Tab-separated table of C-alpha atoms in Angstrom:
chain	number	residue	atom	x	y	z
C	924	MET	CA	-0.001	0.050	-0.056
C	925	SER	CA	1.643	3.163	-1.178
C	926	PRO	CA	1.701	6.305	1.221
C	927	ILE	CA	-0.561	9.141	0.371
C	928	PRO	CA	1.439	12.357	-0.187
C	929	ILE	CA	1.387	15.011	2.523
C	930	GLN	CA	-0.123	17.583	0.023
C	931	ASP	CA	-2.969	15.188	-0.733
C	932	ARG	CA	-3.633	14.462	2.961
C	933	GLN	CA	-4.067	18.253	3.696
C	934	LYS	CA	-6.392	18.680	0.835
C	935	ILE	CA	-8.491	15.758	1.756
C	936	ARG	CA	-8.710	16.887	5.413
C	937	ARG	CA	-9.744	20.408	4.365
C	938	HIS	CA	-12.179	19.437	1.610
C	939	VAL	CA	-13.719	16.210	2.802
C	940	LEU	CA	-13.169	15.973	6.597
C	941	GLY	CA	-13.053	19.473	7.532
C	942	GLN	CA	-10.765	18.984	10.357
C	943	GLU	CA	-7.053	18.438	11.118
C	944	GLY	CA	-5.893	15.176	12.555
C	945	ASP	CA	-4.021	11.959	11.597
C	946	PHE	CA	-7.215	9.801	10.640
C	947	PRO	CA	-5.023	6.536	10.299
C	948	ALA	CA	-8.080	4.294	9.622
C	949	TYR	CA	-9.610	6.688	7.200
C	950	PHE	CA	-6.472	7.167	5.116
C	951	SER	CA	-5.911	3.622	5.102
C	952	PHE	CA	-9.200	2.986	3.570
C	953	TYR	CA	-8.647	5.900	1.150
C	954	SER	CA	-5.290	4.465	0.105
C	955	ASP	CA	-6.855	1.140	-0.521
C	956	LEU	CA	-9.595	2.850	-2.671
C	957	THR	CA	-7.251	4.583	-4.829
C	958	GLN	CA	-4.943	1.479	-5.213
C	959	ARG	CA	-7.884	-0.711	-6.280
C	960	HIS	CA	-8.840	1.985	-8.992
C	961	SER	CA	-5.537	2.918	-10.104
C	962	ASP	CA	-5.741	1.775	-13.602
C	963	TYR	CA	-5.140	4.335	-16.443
C	964	HIS	CA	-7.797	6.210	-18.429
C	965	LEU	CA	-7.717	8.509	-21.491
C	966	THR	CA	-8.084	12.068	-20.815
C	967	ILE	CA	-10.853	14.132	-22.467
C	968	ASP	CA	-8.256	16.145	-24.323
C	969	ALA	CA	-6.962	15.491	-27.829
C	970	PRO	CA	-4.558	13.925	-28.462
C	971	PRO	CA	-5.311	11.284	-25.803
C	972	ALA	CA	-2.798	10.668	-23.078
C	973	LEU	CA	-2.526	8.156	-20.190
C	974	LEU	CA	-2.852	9.467	-16.946
C	975	PRO	CA	-3.681	7.937	-13.472
C	976	ILE	CA	-6.639	8.995	-11.438
C	977	THR	CA	-5.365	11.374	-8.627
C	978	SER	CA	-6.750	12.811	-5.500
C	979	ASP	CA	-7.324	16.028	-7.319
C	980	THR	CA	-9.517	14.297	-9.623
C	981	ILE	CA	-11.556	12.784	-6.814
C	982	LEU	CA	-11.769	16.106	-5.086
C	983	LEU	CA	-13.123	17.663	-8.206
C	984	ALA	CA	-15.672	14.837	-8.429
C	985	THR	CA	-16.831	15.729	-5.018
C	986	ASN	CA	-17.643	19.226	-6.112
C	987	ALA	CA	-19.637	17.856	-8.913
C	988	VAL	CA	-21.658	15.595	-6.434
C	989	ARG	CA	-22.268	18.237	-3.750
C	990	SER	CA	-23.585	20.784	-6.369
C	991	ASN	CA	-25.912	18.178	-8.005
C	992	VAL	CA	-27.404	16.240	-5.222
C	993	VAL	CA	-31.028	16.354	-6.699
C	994	LYS	CA	-29.806	15.551	-10.247
C	995	THR	CA	-29.327	12.120	-11.655
C	996	LYS	CA	-26.126	10.135	-11.881
C	997	LYS	CA	-25.803	10.949	-15.631
C	998	GLU	CA	-26.259	14.605	-14.919
C	999	VAL	CA	-23.501	14.587	-12.108
C	1000	ASP	CA	-21.247	12.827	-14.492
C	1001	LYS	CA	-21.922	15.468	-17.156
C	1002	CYS	CA	-21.006	18.172	-14.631
C	1003	PHE	CA	-17.910	16.376	-13.768
C	1004	ARG	CA	-16.767	16.395	-17.350
C	1005	ARG	CA	-17.278	20.170	-17.681
C	1006	LEU	CA	-15.240	20.785	-14.465
C	1007	LEU	CA	-12.653	18.647	-16.017
C	1008	ALA	CA	-12.447	20.809	-19.087
C	1009	SER	CA	-10.940	23.555	-17.090
C	1010	GLU	CA	-8.261	21.235	-15.583
C	1011	PRO	CA	-6.244	19.847	-18.562
C	1012	LYS	CA	-3.765	17.986	-16.317
C	1013	LEU	CA	-6.607	15.912	-14.851
C	1014	GLY	CA	-7.802	12.759	-16.808
C	1015	TYR	CA	-11.374	11.529	-17.083
C	1016	ASN	CA	-12.038	8.340	-15.038
C	1017	GLU	CA	-15.540	7.005	-15.077
C	1018	LYS	CA	-14.915	5.702	-11.514
C	1019	ALA	CA	-13.996	9.029	-10.072
C	1020	VAL	CA	-17.433	9.926	-9.116
C	1021	ARG	CA	-17.885	6.596	-7.418
C	1022	MET	CA	-14.686	7.066	-5.528
C	1023	ALA	CA	-15.632	10.644	-4.536
C	1024	ILE	CA	-18.931	9.305	-2.938
C	1025	GLN	CA	-16.905	6.464	-1.088
C	1026	ALA	CA	-14.231	8.991	0.247
C	1027	MET	CA	-16.834	11.705	1.139
C	1028	LEU	CA	-19.869	9.724	2.375
C	1029	MET	CA	-18.244	6.297	3.055
C	1030	VAL	CA	-21.087	4.463	1.198
C	1031	ASP	CA	-20.528	2.331	-1.908
C	1032	PRO	CA	-22.667	3.457	-4.870
C	1033	ASP	CA	-22.043	0.280	-6.761
C	1034	ALA	CA	-22.232	-2.272	-3.910
C	1035	LYS	CA	-24.796	-4.327	-5.896
C	1036	ASP	CA	-22.384	-4.956	-8.696
C	1037	CYS	CA	-19.775	-6.232	-6.344
C	1038	HIS	CA	-22.042	-9.131	-5.036
C	1039	ALA	CA	-23.899	-12.036	-6.632
C	1040	ALA	CA	-27.194	-11.339	-7.820
C	1041	ASP	CA	-29.035	-13.364	-5.234
C	1042	PHE	CA	-26.838	-12.114	-2.269
C	1043	THR	CA	-28.798	-11.140	0.851
C	1044	LEU	CA	-27.866	-10.687	4.495
C	1045	GLY	CA	-31.131	-11.042	6.302
C	1046	ASP	CA	-33.519	-8.315	4.916
C	1047	TYR	CA	-30.377	-6.352	3.387
C	1048	ARG	CA	-29.659	-6.375	-0.275
C	1049	PRO	CA	-26.859	-4.301	-1.743
C	1050	LEU	CA	-27.830	-1.310	-3.636
C	1051	SER	CA	-26.276	0.605	-6.494
C	1052	TRP	CA	-26.952	4.285	-7.530
C	1053	GLY	CA	-29.107	4.039	-10.846
C	1054	SER	CA	-27.973	6.127	-13.698
C	1055	ASP	CA	-31.343	7.878	-13.730
C	1056	GLU	CA	-31.704	8.319	-9.945
C	1057	THR	CA	-30.681	11.356	-7.849
C	1058	LEU	CA	-28.161	11.105	-5.178
C	1059	VAL	CA	-30.851	12.159	-2.591
C	1060	GLY	CA	-33.097	9.227	-3.872
C	1061	PHE	CA	-30.297	6.785	-3.656
C	1062	ALA	CA	-29.484	7.800	-0.008
C	1063	ARG	CA	-33.016	7.460	0.998
C	1064	ARG	CA	-33.002	3.906	-0.178
C	1065	LEU	CA	-29.716	3.240	1.493
C	1066	PHE	CA	-30.961	4.730	4.840
C	1067	PRO	CA	-34.680	4.040	5.130
C	1068	LEU	CA	-36.267	5.324	8.119
C	1069	SER	CA	-37.320	2.918	10.868
C	1070	LEU	CA	-40.747	2.246	11.780
C	1071	SER	CA	-41.965	3.742	15.102
C	1072	ILE	CA	-42.339	0.226	16.698
C	1073	SER	CA	-38.689	-0.651	15.787
C	1074	GLN	CA	-37.623	2.568	17.289
C	1075	GLU	CA	-39.294	1.805	20.544
C	1076	ALA	CA	-37.958	-1.761	20.685
C	1077	ALA	CA	-34.454	-0.293	19.989
C	1078	ARG	CA	-34.843	2.268	22.816
C	1079	VAL	CA	-35.868	-0.419	25.196
C	1080	ALA	CA	-33.100	-2.679	24.287
C	1081	VAL	CA	-30.574	0.151	24.643
C	1082	GLU	CA	-31.895	1.254	27.980
C	1083	TYR	CA	-31.767	-2.324	29.473
C	1084	ARG	CA	-28.210	-2.615	28.194
C	1085	ALA	CA	-29.050	-5.765	26.430
C	1086	LEU	CA	-26.794	-5.245	23.380
C	1087	ARG	CA	-23.471	-4.634	24.866
C	1088	ALA	CA	-20.518	-6.477	22.982
C	1089	ARG	CA	-19.914	-8.995	25.937
C	1090	LYS	CA	-23.482	-10.005	25.876
C	1091	LEU	CA	-23.740	-10.344	22.041
C	1092	GLN	CA	-20.509	-12.390	22.133
C	1093	ARG	CA	-21.611	-14.795	24.838
C	1094	ARG	CA	-25.304	-15.032	23.928
C	1095	LEU	CA	-24.931	-15.239	20.161
C	1096	GLY	CA	-21.333	-16.113	19.644
C	1097	ALA	CA	-20.905	-12.874	17.785
C	1098	ARG	CA	-17.710	-12.021	16.059
C	1099	PHE	CA	-17.176	-8.347	15.172
C	1100	ARG	CA	-15.951	-7.335	11.749
C	1101	PRO	CA	-15.125	-3.810	10.546
C	1102	THR	CA	-16.873	-2.388	7.394
C	1103	ASN	CA	-16.064	0.722	5.368
C	1104	ASN	CA	-19.581	1.008	4.026
C	1105	MET	CA	-21.812	2.794	6.562
C	1106	ALA	CA	-24.902	1.096	4.982
C	1107	GLU	CA	-23.734	-2.284	6.269
C	1108	HIS	CA	-23.582	-1.073	9.838
C	1109	LEU	CA	-25.054	-3.369	12.426
C	1110	LEU	CA	-25.872	-6.034	9.825
C	1111	PHE	CA	-25.730	-9.577	11.487
C	1112	ASP	CA	-24.698	-12.737	9.456
C	1113	GLU	CA	-26.391	-15.515	11.205
C	1114	ARG	CA	-24.604	-18.180	9.160
C	1115	ARG	CA	-21.108	-16.789	10.323
C	1116	ASN	CA	-22.085	-15.159	13.573
C	1117	CYS	CA	-20.562	-11.866	12.246
C	1118	LEU	CA	-21.707	-8.537	13.240
C	1119	TYR	CA	-20.427	-5.864	10.737
C	1120	LEU	CA	-19.715	-2.435	12.267
C	1121	PHE	CA	-18.834	0.913	10.594
C	1122	HIS	CA	-15.785	1.725	12.745
C	1123	HIS	CA	-14.597	5.143	11.353
C	1124	VAL	CA	-15.356	6.913	14.598
C	1125	ALA	CA	-12.851	9.663	13.714
C	1126	PHE	CA	-14.653	10.243	10.465
C	1127	LEU	CA	-18.019	10.507	12.323
C	1128	LYS	CA	-16.615	12.910	14.758
C	1129	ALA	CA	-15.133	15.127	12.210
C	1130	HIS	CA	-18.330	15.532	10.265
C	1131	LEU	CA	-20.154	16.030	13.546
C	1132	SER	CA	-17.883	18.777	14.449
C	1133	ARG	CA	-18.749	20.697	11.346
C	1134	TYR	CA	-22.439	20.624	12.354
C	1135	ARG	CA	-21.844	21.462	15.932
C	1136	ALA	CA	-19.726	24.451	14.910
C	1137	GLU	CA	-22.598	26.009	13.222
C	1138	GLN	CA	-25.049	24.818	15.969
C	1139	LYS	CA	-27.045	22.796	13.612
C	1140	PRO	CA	-29.944	20.612	14.980
C	1141	LEU	CA	-30.102	16.711	14.638
C	1142	ASP	CA	-32.853	17.028	12.073
C	1143	VAL	CA	-30.955	18.731	9.155
C	1144	SER	CA	-32.446	17.322	5.897
C	1145	LEU	CA	-30.968	14.740	3.824
C	1146	GLU	CA	-30.672	17.138	0.640
C	1147	GLU	CA	-28.867	19.836	2.718
C	1148	SER	CA	-26.481	17.478	4.302
C	1149	LEU	CA	-25.521	15.800	0.963
C	1150	GLY	CA	-25.062	19.372	-0.408
C	1151	ARG	CA	-22.649	19.945	2.428
C	1152	GLY	CA	-20.756	16.732	1.469
C	1153	THR	CA	-21.809	14.738	4.516
C	1154	LEU	CA	-24.598	12.594	5.860
C	1155	PRO	CA	-27.446	13.907	8.180
C	1156	PRO	CA	-26.245	14.485	11.654
C	1157	GLN	CA	-28.999	12.296	13.315
C	1158	LEU	CA	-27.495	9.225	11.152
C	1159	LEU	CA	-23.916	10.179	12.278
C	1160	VAL	CA	-24.974	10.555	15.901
C	1161	GLU	CA	-26.800	7.167	15.904
C	1162	THR	CA	-23.850	5.344	14.314
C	1163	LEU	CA	-21.468	6.956	16.854
C	1164	TYR	CA	-23.917	6.263	19.819
C	1165	THR	CA	-24.341	2.606	18.829
C	1166	LEU	CA	-20.541	1.968	18.963
C	1167	GLN	CA	-19.459	4.062	22.006
C	1168	ALA	CA	-22.495	3.786	24.207
C	1169	VAL	CA	-24.452	0.746	23.301
C	1170	LEU	CA	-21.890	-1.813	22.030
C	1171	PHE	CA	-18.594	-0.773	23.700
C	1172	PRO	CA	-19.432	1.793	26.637
C	1173	SER	CA	-16.441	2.687	28.666
C	1174	ILE	CA	-18.201	1.749	31.878
C	1175	ASP	CA	-18.103	-2.015	30.793
C	1176	PRO	CA	-14.640	-3.164	31.261
C	1177	GLU	CA	-15.273	-6.526	29.337
C	1178	SER	CA	-16.928	-4.877	26.294
C	1179	ALA	CA	-14.127	-2.244	26.438
C	1180	GLU	CA	-11.515	-4.994	26.413
C	1181	ILE	CA	-13.102	-6.596	23.338
C	1182	LEU	CA	-12.927	-3.229	21.600
C	1183	ASP	CA	-9.202	-2.838	22.393
C	1184	GLU	CA	-8.715	-6.383	20.891
C	1185	LEU	CA	-10.629	-5.317	17.716
C	1186	ILE	CA	-8.456	-2.083	17.453
C	1187	ASP	CA	-5.157	-4.189	17.760
C	1188	LYS	CA	-6.219	-7.253	15.686
C	1189	ARG	CA	-8.897	-6.324	13.247
C	1190	GLY	CA	-7.994	-2.805	12.137
C	1191	PHE	CA	-10.776	-0.964	14.019
C	1192	ASP	CA	-10.328	2.854	14.102
C	1193	PRO	CA	-8.320	3.623	17.210
C	1194	ASP	CA	-10.744	6.691	17.796
C	1195	CYS	CA	-13.330	3.993	18.840
C	1196	ALA	CA	-11.591	3.920	22.241
C	1197	GLU	CA	-11.631	7.616	22.499
C	1198	TYR	CA	-14.618	8.819	24.701
C	1199	GLU	CA	-14.089	12.412	24.909
C	1200	GLY	CA	-17.858	13.154	24.329
C	1201	TYR	CA	-19.730	15.608	22.090
C	1202	GLY	CA	-22.232	17.343	24.255
C	1203	LEU	CA	-25.528	16.717	22.824
C	1204	PHE	CA	-24.111	13.854	20.715
C	1205	GLN	CA	-22.706	12.074	23.767
C	1206	ASP	CA	-25.951	11.722	25.678
C	1207	PRO	CA	-29.125	12.204	23.523
C	1208	PRO	CA	-32.134	13.949	24.914
C	1209	PRO	CA	-35.153	11.754	26.235
C	1210	SER	CA	-36.943	12.354	23.038
C	1211	PHE	CA	-34.002	10.710	20.917
C	1212	ARG	CA	-34.918	7.710	18.775
C	1213	PHE	CA	-33.053	5.591	16.447
C	1214	VAL	CA	-34.751	6.528	13.258
C	1215	TYR	CA	-32.162	4.995	11.123
C	1216	TRP	CA	-30.662	1.940	13.099
C	1217	GLY	CA	-33.898	1.228	14.918
C	1218	GLU	CA	-34.717	-1.866	13.026
C	1219	ARG	CA	-31.328	-3.387	13.112
C	1220	LEU	CA	-31.070	-2.782	16.837
C	1221	ALA	CA	-34.466	-4.401	17.310
C	1222	HIS	CA	-33.413	-7.316	15.239
C	1223	LEU	CA	-30.317	-7.951	17.273
C	1224	HIS	CA	-32.504	-7.751	20.449
C	1225	GLN	CA	-34.845	-10.377	19.053
C	1226	LEU	CA	-32.026	-12.775	18.296
C	1227	MET	CA	-30.878	-12.273	21.808
C	1228	SER	CA	-34.266	-13.062	23.257
C	1229	ARG	CA	-35.095	-16.205	21.179
C	1230	ARG	CA	-31.789	-17.834	20.837
C	1231	PRO	CA	-31.464	-20.673	23.475
C	1232	PRO	CA	-28.467	-21.020	25.685
C	1233	ARG	CA	-25.920	-23.480	24.229
C	1234	ASN	CA	-23.592	-24.365	27.180
C	1235	LYS	CA	-23.391	-24.028	30.943
C	1236	LEU	CA	-21.668	-20.466	30.630
C	1237	GLU	CA	-24.400	-19.309	28.374
C	1238	ARG	CA	-27.142	-20.697	30.684
C	1239	TRP	CA	-25.510	-18.913	33.528
C	1240	PHE	CA	-25.345	-15.674	31.439
C	1241	HIS	CA	-28.901	-16.047	30.426
C	1242	ARG	CA	-30.016	-16.321	34.036
C	1243	HIS	CA	-28.254	-12.975	34.728
C	1244	SER	CA	-29.376	-11.161	31.636
C	1245	THR	CA	-32.543	-8.978	31.630
C	1246	GLU	CA	-34.781	-11.585	29.835
C	1247	GLY	CA	-33.123	-14.441	31.918
C	1248	ASN	CA	-34.071	-12.878	35.240
C	1249	ALA	CA	-37.675	-12.637	34.314
C	1250	LEU	CA	-37.679	-16.201	33.269
C	1251	PHE	CA	-35.735	-17.429	36.327
C	1252	ILE	CA	-38.039	-15.596	38.641
C	1253	ALA	CA	-41.043	-17.153	36.824
C	1254	LEU	CA	-39.578	-20.673	37.332
C	1255	LEU	CA	-38.528	-19.948	40.865
C	1256	ALA	CA	-42.109	-18.831	41.703
C	1257	LEU	CA	-43.595	-22.004	40.096
C	1258	ALA	CA	-41.136	-24.152	41.921
C	1259	PHE	CA	-42.095	-22.411	45.233
C	1260	THR	CA	-45.776	-22.910	44.324
C	1261	ILE	CA	-45.208	-26.664	43.832
C	1262	LEU	CA	-43.171	-26.906	47.005
C	1263	VAL	CA	-45.859	-25.320	48.960
C	1264	GLY	CA	-48.523	-27.515	47.570
C	1265	ILE	CA	-46.566	-30.751	48.358
C	1266	VAL	CA	-45.860	-29.559	51.987
C	1267	SER	CA	-49.728	-28.588	52.272
C	1268	ILE	CA	-50.509	-32.172	50.967
C	1269	ALA	CA	-48.084	-33.636	53.368
C	1270	LEU	CA	-49.612	-31.791	56.343
C	1271	SER	CA	-53.042	-32.699	55.266
C	1272	CYS	CA	-51.980	-36.354	55.349
C	1273	VAL	CA	-50.281	-36.161	58.711
C	1274	GLN	CA	-53.508	-34.349	60.021
C	1275	ILE	CA	-55.712	-37.047	58.627
C	1276	TRP	CA	-53.578	-39.877	60.049
C	1277	ILE	CA	-53.422	-38.085	63.510
C	1278	THR	CA	-57.361	-37.758	63.337
C	1279	TRP	CA	-57.725	-41.529	62.327
C	1280	TYR	CA	-55.215	-42.650	64.881
C	1281	THR	CA	-56.908	-40.718	67.710
C	1282	TRP	CA	-60.426	-41.969	66.675
C	1283	LYS	CA	-59.148	-45.532	66.577
C	1284	HIS	CA	-57.596	-45.542	69.988
C	1285	ALA	CA	-60.492	-43.497	71.570
C	1286	ALA	CA	-62.896	-46.125	70.360
């Protein structure tokens, strides 16, 4: 993996992240992204010359995307070509817009093309940005709003601390895997027991800082957010909150230990373990709801509730979990009732025997 030039890093921080910092996980992803698409393409100028795609090309493509979020993919590409006309040193690359969206929004606009036609993961199917579809329309398909019932179920699961990493690991045998595509966050592969997590916390914090600096509310519209080159703050907050408050809270030593191991061995962003807090974004208000990740959180909670314990350790954990306590108390009450009934029957038998014995000897 070739290093990214310092000048390119500075441009990306300023243009995409809006904040200074190292961003090791993000730049590792960015380097891999450019390496995978480092093939050569013809420039739009005549005579044609072979030039590689550069960070300047990607950043120019982000400008085309930001200014055309309500236009189709075809129209965005045309705008990109027009911008390139004033930059003769930059070559046209049909993948530049795709790479710009991945670098800017951390979603894959061609995810469907990278999987088999019948690939599914639960209810999730990879989506691609259609040529006649606007970016806003595509983003709405990627991040549909949860139903109110799912939002409530997710809230209950979070308040009862049922989805901490240690519980998921013990109850479901969950293995945590990083993903660079935010649309795959909180997807659980039941066949492999893998929970995919969007781990780029430094990226989330940088984008949230841009909203906080302007004192923007959580409900900034999708169209306005994309025009800024980012995703809605509600979505960013939910993603950050699920990582640092739901799955790996600092007050849970075992879950925090799991996170440390993921950072060391699985390439998770080191910022995942930085809990410096973000004011409103650290502790959401009482009215806060998981309007984007509610269904996936509710699904995880359902899996935790219905999956039976598989060994002695899981049975012990089940008895000490929220759902397990309720079942344990119910079974204890039933056993106590049966015991009281047996004692009552025994006492009745003794009483009858005493009465009979007294009557027999009195006669």
